[in-house]
JSON list of C-alpha atoms and ligand atoms in Angstrom, two decimals:
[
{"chain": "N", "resi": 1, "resn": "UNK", "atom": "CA", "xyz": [36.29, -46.40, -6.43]},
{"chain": "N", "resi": 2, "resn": "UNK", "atom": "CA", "xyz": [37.47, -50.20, -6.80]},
{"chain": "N", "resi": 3, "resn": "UNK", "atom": "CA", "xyz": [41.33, -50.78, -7.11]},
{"chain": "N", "resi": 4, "resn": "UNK", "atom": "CA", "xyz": [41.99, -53.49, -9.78]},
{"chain": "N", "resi": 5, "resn": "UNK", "atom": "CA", "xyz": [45.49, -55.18, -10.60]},
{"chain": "N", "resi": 6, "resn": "UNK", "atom": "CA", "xyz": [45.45, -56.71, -13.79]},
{"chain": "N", "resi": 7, "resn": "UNK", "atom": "CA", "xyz": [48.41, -59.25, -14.09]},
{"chain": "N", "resi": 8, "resn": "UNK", "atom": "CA", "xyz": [49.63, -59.19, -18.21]},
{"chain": "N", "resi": 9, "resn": "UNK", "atom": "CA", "xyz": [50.49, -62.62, -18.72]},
{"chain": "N", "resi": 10, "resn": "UNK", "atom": "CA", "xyz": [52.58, -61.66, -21.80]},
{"chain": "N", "resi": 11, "resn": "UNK", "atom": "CA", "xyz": [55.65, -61.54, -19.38]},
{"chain": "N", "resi": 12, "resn": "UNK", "atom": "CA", "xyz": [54.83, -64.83, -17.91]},
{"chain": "N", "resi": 13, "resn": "UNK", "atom": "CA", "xyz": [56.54, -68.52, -18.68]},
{"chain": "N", "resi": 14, "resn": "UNK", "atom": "CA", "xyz": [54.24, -70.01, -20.59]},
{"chain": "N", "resi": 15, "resn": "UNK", "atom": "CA", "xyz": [55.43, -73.67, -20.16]},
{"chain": "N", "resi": 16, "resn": "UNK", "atom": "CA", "xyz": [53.68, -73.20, -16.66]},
{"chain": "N", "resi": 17, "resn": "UNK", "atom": "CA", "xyz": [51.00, -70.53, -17.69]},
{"chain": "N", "resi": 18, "resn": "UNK", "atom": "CA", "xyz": [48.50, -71.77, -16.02]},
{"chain": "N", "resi": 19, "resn": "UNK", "atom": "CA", "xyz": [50.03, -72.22, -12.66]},
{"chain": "N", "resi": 20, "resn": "UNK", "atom": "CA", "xyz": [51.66, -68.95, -13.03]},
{"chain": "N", "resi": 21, "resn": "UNK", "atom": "CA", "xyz": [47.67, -67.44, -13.34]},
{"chain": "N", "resi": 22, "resn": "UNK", "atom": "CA", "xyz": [46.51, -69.32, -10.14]},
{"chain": "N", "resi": 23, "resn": "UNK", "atom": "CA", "xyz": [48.95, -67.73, -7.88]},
{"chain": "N", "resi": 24, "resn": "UNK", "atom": "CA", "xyz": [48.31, -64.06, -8.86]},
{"chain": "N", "resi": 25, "resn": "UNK", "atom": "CA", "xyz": [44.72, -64.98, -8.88]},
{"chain": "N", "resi": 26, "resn": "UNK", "atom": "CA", "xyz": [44.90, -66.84, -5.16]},
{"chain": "N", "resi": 27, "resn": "UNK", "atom": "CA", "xyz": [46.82, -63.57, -4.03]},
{"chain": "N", "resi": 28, "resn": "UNK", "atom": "CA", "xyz": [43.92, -61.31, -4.88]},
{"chain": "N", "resi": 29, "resn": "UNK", "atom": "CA", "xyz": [44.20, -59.96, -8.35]},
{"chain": "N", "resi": 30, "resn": "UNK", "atom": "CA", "xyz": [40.43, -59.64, -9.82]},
{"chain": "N", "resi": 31, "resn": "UNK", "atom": "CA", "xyz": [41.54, -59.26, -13.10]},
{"chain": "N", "resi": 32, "resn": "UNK", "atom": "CA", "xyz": [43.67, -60.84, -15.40]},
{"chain": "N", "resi": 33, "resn": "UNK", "atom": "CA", "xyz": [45.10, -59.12, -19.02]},
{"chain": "N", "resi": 34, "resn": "UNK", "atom": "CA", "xyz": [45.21, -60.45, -22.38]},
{"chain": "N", "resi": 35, "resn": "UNK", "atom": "CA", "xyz": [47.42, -59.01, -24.81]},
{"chain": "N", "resi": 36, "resn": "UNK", "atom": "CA", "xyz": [46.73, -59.49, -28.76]},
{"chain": "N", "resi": 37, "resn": "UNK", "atom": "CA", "xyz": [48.70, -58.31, -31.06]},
{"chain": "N", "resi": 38, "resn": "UNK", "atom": "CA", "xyz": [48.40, -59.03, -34.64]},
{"chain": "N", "resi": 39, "resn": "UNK", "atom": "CA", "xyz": [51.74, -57.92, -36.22]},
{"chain": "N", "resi": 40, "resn": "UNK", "atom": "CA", "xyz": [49.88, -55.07, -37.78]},
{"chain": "N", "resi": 41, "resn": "UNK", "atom": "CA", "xyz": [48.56, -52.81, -35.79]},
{"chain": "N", "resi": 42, "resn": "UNK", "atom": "CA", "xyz": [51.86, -53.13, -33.68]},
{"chain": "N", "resi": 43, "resn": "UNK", "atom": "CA", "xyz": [55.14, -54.52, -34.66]},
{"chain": "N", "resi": 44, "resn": "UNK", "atom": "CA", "xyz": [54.73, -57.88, -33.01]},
{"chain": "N", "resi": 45, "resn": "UNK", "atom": "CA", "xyz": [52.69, -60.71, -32.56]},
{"chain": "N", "resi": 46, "resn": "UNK", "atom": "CA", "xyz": [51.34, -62.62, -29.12]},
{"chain": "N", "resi": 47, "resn": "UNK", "atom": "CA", "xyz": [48.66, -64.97, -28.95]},
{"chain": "N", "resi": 48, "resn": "UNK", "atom": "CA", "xyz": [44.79, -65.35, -29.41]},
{"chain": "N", "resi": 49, "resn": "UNK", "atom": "CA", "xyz": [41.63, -67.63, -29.33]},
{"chain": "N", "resi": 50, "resn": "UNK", "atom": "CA", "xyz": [43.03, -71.28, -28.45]},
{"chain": "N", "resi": 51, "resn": "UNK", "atom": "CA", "xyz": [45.52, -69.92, -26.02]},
{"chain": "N", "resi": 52, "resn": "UNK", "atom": "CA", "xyz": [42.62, -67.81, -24.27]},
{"chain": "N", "resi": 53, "resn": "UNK", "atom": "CA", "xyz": [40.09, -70.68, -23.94]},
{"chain": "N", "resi": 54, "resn": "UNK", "atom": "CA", "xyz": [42.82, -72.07, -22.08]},
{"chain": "N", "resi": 55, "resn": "UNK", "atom": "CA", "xyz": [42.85, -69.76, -19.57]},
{"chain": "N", "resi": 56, "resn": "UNK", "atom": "CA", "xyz": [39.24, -69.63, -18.86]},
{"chain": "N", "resi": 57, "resn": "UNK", "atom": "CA", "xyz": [39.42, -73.42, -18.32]},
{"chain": "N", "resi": 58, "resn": "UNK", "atom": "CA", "xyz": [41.98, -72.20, -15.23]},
{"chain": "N", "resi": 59, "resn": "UNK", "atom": "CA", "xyz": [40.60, -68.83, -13.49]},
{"chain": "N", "resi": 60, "resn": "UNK", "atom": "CA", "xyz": [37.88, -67.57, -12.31]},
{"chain": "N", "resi": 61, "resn": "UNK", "atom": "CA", "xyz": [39.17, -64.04, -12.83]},
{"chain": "N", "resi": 62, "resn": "UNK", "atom": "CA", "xyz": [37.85, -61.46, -15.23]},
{"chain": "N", "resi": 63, "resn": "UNK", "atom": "CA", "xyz": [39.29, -62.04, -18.15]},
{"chain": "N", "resi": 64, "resn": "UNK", "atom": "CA", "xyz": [40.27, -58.59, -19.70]},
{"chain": "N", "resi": 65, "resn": "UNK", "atom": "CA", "xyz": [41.53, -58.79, -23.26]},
{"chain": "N", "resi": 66, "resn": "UNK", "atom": "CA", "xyz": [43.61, -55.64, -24.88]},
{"chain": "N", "resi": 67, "resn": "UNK", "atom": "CA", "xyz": [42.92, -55.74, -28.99]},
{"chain": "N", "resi": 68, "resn": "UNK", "atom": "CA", "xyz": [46.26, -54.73, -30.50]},
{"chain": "N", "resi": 69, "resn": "UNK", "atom": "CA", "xyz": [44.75, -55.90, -33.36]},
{"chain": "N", "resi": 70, "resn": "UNK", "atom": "CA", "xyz": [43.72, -53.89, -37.03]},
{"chain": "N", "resi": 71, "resn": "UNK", "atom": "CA", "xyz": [39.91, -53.75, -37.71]},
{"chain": "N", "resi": 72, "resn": "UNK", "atom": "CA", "xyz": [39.12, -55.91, -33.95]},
{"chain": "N", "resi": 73, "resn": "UNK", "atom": "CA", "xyz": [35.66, -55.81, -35.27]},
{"chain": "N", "resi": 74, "resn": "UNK", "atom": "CA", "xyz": [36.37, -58.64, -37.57]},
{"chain": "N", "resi": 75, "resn": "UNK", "atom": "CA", "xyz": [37.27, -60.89, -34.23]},
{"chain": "N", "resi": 76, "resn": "UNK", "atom": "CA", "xyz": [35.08, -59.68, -31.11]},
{"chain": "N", "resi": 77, "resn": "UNK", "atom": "CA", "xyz": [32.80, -62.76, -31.09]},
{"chain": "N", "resi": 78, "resn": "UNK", "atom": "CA", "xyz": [35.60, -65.48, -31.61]},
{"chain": "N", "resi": 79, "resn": "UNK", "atom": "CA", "xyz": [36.89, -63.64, -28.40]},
{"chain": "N", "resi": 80, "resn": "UNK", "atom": "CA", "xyz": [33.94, -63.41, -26.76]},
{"chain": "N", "resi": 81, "resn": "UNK", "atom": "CA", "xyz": [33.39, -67.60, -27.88]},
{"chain": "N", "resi": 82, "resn": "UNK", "atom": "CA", "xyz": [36.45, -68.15, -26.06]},
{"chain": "N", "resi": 83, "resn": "UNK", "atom": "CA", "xyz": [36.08, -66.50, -22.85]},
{"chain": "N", "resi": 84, "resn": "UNK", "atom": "CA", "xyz": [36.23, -62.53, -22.72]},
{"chain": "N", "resi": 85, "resn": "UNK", "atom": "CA", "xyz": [34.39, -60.70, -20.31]},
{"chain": "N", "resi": 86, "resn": "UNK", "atom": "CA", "xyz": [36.06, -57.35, -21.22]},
{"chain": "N", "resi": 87, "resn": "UNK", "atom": "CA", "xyz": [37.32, -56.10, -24.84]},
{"chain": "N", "resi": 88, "resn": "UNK", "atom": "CA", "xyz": [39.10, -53.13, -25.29]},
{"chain": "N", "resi": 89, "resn": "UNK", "atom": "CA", "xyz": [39.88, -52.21, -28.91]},
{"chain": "N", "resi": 90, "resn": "UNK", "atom": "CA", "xyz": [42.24, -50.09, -29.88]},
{"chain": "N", "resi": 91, "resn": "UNK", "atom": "CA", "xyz": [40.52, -46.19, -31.56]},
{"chain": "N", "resi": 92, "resn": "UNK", "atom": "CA", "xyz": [43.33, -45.78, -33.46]},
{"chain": "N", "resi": 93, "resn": "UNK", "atom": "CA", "xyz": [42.57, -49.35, -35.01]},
{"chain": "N", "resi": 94, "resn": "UNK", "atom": "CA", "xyz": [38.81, -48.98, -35.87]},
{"chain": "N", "resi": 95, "resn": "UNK", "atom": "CA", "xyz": [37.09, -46.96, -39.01]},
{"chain": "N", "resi": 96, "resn": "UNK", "atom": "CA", "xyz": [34.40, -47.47, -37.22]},
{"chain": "N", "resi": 97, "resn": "UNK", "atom": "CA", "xyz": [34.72, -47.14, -33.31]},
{"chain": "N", "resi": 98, "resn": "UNK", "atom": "CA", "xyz": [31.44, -47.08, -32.33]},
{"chain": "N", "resi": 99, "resn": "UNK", "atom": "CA", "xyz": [29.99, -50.48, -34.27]},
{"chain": "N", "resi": 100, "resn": "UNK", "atom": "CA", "xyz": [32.76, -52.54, -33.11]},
{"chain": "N", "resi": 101, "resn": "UNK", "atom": "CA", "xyz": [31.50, -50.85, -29.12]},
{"chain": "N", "resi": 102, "resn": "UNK", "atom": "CA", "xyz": [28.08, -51.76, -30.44]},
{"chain": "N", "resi": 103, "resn": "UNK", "atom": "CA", "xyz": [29.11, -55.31, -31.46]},
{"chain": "N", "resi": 104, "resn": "UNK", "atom": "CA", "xyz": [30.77, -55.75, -28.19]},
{"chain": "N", "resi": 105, "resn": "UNK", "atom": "CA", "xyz": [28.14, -54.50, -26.49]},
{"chain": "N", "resi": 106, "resn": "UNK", "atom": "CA", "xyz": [26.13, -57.26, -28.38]},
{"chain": "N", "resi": 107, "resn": "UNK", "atom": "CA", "xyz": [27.91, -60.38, -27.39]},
{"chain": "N", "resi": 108, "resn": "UNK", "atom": "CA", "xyz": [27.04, -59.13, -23.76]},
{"chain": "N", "resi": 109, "resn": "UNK", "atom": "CA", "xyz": [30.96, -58.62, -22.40]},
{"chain": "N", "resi": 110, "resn": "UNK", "atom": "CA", "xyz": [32.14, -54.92, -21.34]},
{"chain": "N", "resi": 111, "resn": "UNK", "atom": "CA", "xyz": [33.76, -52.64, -23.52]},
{"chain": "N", "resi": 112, "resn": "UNK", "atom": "CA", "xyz": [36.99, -50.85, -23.50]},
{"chain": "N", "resi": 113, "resn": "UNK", "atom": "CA", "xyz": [38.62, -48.00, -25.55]},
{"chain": "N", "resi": 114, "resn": "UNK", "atom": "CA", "xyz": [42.21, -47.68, -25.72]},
{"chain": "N", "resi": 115, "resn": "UNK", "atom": "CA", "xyz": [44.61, -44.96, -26.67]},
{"chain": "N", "resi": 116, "resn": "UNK", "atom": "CA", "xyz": [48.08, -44.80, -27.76]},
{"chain": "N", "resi": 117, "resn": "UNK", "atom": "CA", "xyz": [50.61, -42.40, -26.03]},
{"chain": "N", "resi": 118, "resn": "UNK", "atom": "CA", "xyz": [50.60, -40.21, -29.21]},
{"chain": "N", "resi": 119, "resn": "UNK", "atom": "CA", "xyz": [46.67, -39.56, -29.24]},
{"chain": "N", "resi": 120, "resn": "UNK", "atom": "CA", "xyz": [44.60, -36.86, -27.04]},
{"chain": "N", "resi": 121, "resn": "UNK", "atom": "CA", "xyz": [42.47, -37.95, -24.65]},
{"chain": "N", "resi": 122, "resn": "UNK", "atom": "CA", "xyz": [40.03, -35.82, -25.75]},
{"chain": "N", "resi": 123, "resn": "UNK", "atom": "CA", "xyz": [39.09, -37.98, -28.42]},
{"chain": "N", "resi": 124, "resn": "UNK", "atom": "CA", "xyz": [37.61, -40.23, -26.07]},
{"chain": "N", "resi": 125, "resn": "UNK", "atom": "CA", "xyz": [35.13, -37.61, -25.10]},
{"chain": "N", "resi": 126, "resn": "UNK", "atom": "CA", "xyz": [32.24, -38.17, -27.39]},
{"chain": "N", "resi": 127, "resn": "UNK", "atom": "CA", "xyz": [32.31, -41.93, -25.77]},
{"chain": "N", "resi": 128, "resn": "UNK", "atom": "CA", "xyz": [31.91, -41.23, -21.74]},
{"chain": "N", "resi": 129, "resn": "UNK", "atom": "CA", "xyz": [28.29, -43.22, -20.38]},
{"chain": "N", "resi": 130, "resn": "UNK", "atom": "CA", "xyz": [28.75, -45.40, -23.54]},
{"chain": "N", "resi": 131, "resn": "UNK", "atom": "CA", "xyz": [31.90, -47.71, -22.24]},
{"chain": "N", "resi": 132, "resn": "UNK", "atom": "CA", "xyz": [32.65, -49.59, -19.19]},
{"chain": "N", "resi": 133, "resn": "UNK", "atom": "CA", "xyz": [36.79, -49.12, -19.35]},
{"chain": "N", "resi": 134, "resn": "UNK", "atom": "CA", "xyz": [39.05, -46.59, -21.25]},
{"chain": "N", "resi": 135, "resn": "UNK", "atom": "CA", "xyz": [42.79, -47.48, -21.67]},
{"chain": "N", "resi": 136, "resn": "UNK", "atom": "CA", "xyz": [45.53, -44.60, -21.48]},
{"chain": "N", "resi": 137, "resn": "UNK", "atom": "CA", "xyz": [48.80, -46.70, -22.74]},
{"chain": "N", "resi": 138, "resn": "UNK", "atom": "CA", "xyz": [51.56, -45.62, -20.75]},
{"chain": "N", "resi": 139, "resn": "UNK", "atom": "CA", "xyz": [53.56, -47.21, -23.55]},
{"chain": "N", "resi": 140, "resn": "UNK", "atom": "CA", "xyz": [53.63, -47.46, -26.54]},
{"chain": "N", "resi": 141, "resn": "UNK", "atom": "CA", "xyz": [51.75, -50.54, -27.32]},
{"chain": "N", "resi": 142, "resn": "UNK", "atom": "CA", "xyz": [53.98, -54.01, -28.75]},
{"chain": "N", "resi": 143, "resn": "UNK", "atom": "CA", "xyz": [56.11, -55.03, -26.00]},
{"chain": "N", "resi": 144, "resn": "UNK", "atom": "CA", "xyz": [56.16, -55.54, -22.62]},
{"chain": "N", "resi": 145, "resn": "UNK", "atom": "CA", "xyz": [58.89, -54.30, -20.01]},
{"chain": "N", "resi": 146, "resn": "UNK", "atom": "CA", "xyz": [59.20, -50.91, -21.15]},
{"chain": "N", "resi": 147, "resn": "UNK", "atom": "CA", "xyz": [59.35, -47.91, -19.11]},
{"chain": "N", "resi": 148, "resn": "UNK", "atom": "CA", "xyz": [56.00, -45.40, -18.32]},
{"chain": "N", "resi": 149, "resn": "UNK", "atom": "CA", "xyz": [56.34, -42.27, -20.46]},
{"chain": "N", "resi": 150, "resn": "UNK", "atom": "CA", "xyz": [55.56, -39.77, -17.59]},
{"chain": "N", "resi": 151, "resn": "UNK", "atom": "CA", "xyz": [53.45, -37.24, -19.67]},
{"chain": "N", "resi": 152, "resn": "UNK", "atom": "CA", "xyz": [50.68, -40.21, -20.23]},
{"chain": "N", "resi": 153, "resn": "UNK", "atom": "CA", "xyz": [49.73, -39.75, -16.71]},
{"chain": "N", "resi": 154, "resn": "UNK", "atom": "CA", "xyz": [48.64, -36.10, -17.41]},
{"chain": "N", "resi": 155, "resn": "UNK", "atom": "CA", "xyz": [46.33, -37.57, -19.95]},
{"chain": "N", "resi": 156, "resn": "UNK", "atom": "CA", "xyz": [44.85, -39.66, -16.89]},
{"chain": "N", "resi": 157, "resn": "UNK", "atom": "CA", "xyz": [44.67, -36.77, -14.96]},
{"chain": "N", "resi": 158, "resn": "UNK", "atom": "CA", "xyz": [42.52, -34.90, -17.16]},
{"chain": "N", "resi": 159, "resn": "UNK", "atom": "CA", "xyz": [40.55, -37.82, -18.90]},
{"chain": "N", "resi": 160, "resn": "UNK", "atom": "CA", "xyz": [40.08, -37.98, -14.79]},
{"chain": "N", "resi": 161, "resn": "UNK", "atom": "CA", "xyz": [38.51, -34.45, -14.68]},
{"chain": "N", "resi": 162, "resn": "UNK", "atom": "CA", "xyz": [36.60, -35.02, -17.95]},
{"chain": "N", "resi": 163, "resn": "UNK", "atom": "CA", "xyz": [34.67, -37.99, -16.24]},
{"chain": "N", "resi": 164, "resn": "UNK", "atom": "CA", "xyz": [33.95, -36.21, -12.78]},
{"chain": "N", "resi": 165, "resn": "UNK", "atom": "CA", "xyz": [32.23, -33.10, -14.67]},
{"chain": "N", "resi": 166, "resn": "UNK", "atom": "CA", "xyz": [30.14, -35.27, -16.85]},
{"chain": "N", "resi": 167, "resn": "UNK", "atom": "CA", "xyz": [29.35, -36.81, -13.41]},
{"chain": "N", "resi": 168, "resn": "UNK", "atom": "CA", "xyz": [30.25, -40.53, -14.12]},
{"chain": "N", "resi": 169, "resn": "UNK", "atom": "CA", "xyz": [32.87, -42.64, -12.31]},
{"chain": "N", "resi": 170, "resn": "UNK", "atom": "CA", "xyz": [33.99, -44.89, -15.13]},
{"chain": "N", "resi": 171, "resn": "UNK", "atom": "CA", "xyz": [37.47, -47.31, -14.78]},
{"chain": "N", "resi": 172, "resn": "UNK", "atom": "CA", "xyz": [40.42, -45.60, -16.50]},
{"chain": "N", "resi": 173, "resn": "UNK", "atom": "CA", "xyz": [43.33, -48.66, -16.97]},
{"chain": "N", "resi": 174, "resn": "UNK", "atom": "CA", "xyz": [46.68, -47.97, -17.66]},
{"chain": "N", "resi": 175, "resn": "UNK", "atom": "CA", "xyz": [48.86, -50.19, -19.54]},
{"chain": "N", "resi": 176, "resn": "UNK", "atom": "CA", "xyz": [52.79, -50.44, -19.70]},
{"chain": "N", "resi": 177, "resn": "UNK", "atom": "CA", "xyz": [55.63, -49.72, -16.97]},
{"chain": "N", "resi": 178, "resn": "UNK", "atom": "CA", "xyz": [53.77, -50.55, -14.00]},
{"chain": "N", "resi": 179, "resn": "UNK", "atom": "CA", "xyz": [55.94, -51.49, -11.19]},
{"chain": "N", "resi": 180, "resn": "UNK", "atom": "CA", "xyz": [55.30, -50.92, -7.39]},
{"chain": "N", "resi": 181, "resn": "UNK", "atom": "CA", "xyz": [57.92, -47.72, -7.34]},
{"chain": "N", "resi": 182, "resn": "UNK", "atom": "CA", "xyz": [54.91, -46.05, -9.45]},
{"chain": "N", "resi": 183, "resn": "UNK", "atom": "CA", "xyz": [51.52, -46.99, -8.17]},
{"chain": "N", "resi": 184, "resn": "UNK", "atom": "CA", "xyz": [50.95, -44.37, -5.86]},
{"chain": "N", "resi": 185, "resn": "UNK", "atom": "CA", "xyz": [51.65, -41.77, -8.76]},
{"chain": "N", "resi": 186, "resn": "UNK", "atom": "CA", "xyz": [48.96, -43.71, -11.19]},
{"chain": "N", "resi": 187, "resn": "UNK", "atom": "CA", "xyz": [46.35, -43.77, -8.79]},
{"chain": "N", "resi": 188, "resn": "UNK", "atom": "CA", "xyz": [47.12, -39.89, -7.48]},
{"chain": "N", "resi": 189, "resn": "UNK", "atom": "CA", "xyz": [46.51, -39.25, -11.52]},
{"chain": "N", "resi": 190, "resn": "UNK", "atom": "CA", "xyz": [43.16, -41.23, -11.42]},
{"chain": "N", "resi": 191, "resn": "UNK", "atom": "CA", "xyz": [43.84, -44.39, -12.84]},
{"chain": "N", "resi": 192, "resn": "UNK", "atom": "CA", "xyz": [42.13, -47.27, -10.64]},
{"chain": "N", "resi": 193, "resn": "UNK", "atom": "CA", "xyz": [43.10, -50.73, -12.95]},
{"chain": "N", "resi": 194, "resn": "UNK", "atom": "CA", "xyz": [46.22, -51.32, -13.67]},
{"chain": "N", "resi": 195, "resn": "UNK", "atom": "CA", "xyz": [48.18, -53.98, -15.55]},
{"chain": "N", "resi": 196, "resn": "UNK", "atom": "CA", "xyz": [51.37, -55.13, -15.25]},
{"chain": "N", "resi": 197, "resn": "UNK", "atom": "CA", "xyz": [53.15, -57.76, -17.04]},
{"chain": "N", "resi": 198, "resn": "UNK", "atom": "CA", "xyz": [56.62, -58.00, -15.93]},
{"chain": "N", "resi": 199, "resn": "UNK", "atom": "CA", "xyz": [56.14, -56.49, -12.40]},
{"chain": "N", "resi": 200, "resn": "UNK", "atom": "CA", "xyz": [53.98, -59.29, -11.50]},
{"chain": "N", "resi": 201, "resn": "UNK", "atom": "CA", "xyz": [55.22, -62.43, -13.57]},
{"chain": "N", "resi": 202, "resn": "UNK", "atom": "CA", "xyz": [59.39, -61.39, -13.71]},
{"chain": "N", "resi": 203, "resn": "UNK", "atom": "CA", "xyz": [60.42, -63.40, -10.53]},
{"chain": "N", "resi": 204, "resn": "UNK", "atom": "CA", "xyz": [57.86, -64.71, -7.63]},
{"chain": "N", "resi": 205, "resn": "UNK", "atom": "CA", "xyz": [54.37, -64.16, -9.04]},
{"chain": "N", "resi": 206, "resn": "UNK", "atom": "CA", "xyz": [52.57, -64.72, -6.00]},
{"chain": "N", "resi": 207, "resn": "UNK", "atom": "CA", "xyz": [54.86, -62.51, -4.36]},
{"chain": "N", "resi": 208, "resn": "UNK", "atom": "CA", "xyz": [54.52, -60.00, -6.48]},
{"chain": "N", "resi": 209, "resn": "UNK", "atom": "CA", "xyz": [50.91, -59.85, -6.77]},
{"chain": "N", "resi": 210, "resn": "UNK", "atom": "CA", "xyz": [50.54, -60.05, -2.83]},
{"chain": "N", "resi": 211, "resn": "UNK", "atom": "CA", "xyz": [52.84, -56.57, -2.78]},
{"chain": "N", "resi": 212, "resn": "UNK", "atom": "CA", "xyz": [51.00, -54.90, -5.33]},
{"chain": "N", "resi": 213, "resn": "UNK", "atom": "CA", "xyz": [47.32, -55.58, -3.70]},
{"chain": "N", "resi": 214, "resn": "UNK", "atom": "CA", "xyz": [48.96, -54.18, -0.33]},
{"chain": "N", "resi": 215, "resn": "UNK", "atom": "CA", "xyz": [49.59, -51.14, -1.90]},
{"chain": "N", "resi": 216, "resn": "UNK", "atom": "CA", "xyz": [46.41, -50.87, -3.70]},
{"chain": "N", "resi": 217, "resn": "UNK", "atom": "CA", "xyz": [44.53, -51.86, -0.32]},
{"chain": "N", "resi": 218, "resn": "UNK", "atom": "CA", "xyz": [46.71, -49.27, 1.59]},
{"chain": "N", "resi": 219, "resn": "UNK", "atom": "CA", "xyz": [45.74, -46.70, -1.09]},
{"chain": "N", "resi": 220, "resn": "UNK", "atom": "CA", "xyz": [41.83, -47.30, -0.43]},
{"chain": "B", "resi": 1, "resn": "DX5", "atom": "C1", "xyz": [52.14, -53.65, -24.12]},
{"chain": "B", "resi": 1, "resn": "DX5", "atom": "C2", "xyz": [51.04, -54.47, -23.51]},
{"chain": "B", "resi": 1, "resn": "DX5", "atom": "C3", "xyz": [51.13, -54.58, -22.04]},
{"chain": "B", "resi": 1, "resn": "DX5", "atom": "C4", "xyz": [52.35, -55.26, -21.50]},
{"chain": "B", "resi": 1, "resn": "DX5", "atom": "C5", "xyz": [52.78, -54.48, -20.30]},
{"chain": "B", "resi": 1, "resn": "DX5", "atom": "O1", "xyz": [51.88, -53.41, -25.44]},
{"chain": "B", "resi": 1, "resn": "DX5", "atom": "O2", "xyz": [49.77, -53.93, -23.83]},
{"chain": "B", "resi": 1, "resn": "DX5", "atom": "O3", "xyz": [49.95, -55.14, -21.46]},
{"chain": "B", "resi": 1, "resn": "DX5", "atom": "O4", "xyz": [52.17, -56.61, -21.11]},
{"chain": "B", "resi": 1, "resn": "DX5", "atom": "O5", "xyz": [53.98, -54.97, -19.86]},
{"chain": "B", "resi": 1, "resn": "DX5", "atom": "P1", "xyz": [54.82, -54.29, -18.70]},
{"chain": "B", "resi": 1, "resn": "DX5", "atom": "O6", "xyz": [53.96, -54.28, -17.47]},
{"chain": "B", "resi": 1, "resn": "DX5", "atom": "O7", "xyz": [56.01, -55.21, -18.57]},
{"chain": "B", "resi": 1, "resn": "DX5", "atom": "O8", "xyz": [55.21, -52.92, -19.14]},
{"chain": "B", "resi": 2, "resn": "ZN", "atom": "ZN1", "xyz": [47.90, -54.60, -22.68]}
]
């Protein structure tokens, strides 16, 4: 199994965003995270198209966009137009889950599922073979620099299990209060991308990115 860091750039200074990319991005981190939020679906509101065409102009990195966003279906191929190479929509946020994976599926980018901290895991079920990513949040979703509700990890764990006895090896990504002090415990609980925001882009980016691929390279 591949160990992915996903740098959030919703902690990062945006007056030097793209500079602040390149160094987590020269320091090894494959992917890089893209956090929408519409105001709606979660109390506040980031950034979207222009701001991600941007960034593609200054990474080569996969470009892995989170859809905090009510009814994503509605804006999958603007996102896909402007550089995605992964969406992950929220289920909580579709009334139709599996056309918007369809339409995804469509524009030719990777699809993700996401769950809040207060839904089962067991929803996701019905969708193992049929997406390339699901997302346990191990916050809830809206802001960054929060701290990892513990009992999201058990979800992990047995989304984990779920996976291995269907046979199938697909990337679980978890999503809020990553720090160093707590990779070990994700991957134990059979996560293998994770994102952090603040960990990486609080303080020396490059730094920070260069500590967290040591630990995921000492965990392989
Ligand atoms: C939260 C976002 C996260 C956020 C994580 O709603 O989905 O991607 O950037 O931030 P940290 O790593 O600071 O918890
Ligand atoms: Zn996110």
């Amino acid at each position: 199994m591949e160990y992915v860091l996903s740098p959030s750039i919703l902690s990062a200074d945006f007056a030097v965003l793209g500079n602040e990319i390149q160094k987590t991005e020269s320091e090894g981190a494959k992917y890089l995270h893209f956090d929408v939020m519409d105001g709606v679906f979660v109390p506040s509101i980031s950034f979207g198209m222009p701001v991600l065409k941007s960034v593609r102009k200054v990474t080569g990195q996969v470009l892995d966009v989170h859809l905090m966003i009510t009814e994503p279906i509605r804006y999958v191929e603007e996102f896909v137009k402007s550089g995605a190479d992964i969406i992950t929509i929220h289920y909580e946020a579709c009334k139709d889950v599996r056309a918007t994976l369809a339409k995804i599926r469509e524009l030719g980018v990777k699809t993700g599922i996401s769950i809040c901290p207060e839904t089962p895991e067991t929803v996701l079920e019905e969708f193992i073979g049929e997406v390339d990513m699901f997302l346990v949040m191990t916050v809830h979703p809206g802001f960054g620099g929060q701290k990892l509700i513990p009992e999201t990890l058990d979800k992990v764990r047995r989304l984990r299990n779920m996976l291995e006895e269907k046979g199938t090896e697909t990337d679980i990504q978890v999503d809020g209060g990553v720090h160093l002090g707590n990779v070990r415990e994700i991957l134990d609980a059979g996560a293998n991308v994770l994102v952090a925001g603040s960990a990486v882009f609080k303080g020396d980016a490059a730094a920070n990115t260069r500590e967290f691929m040591e630990s995921l390279r000492s965990y392989e």
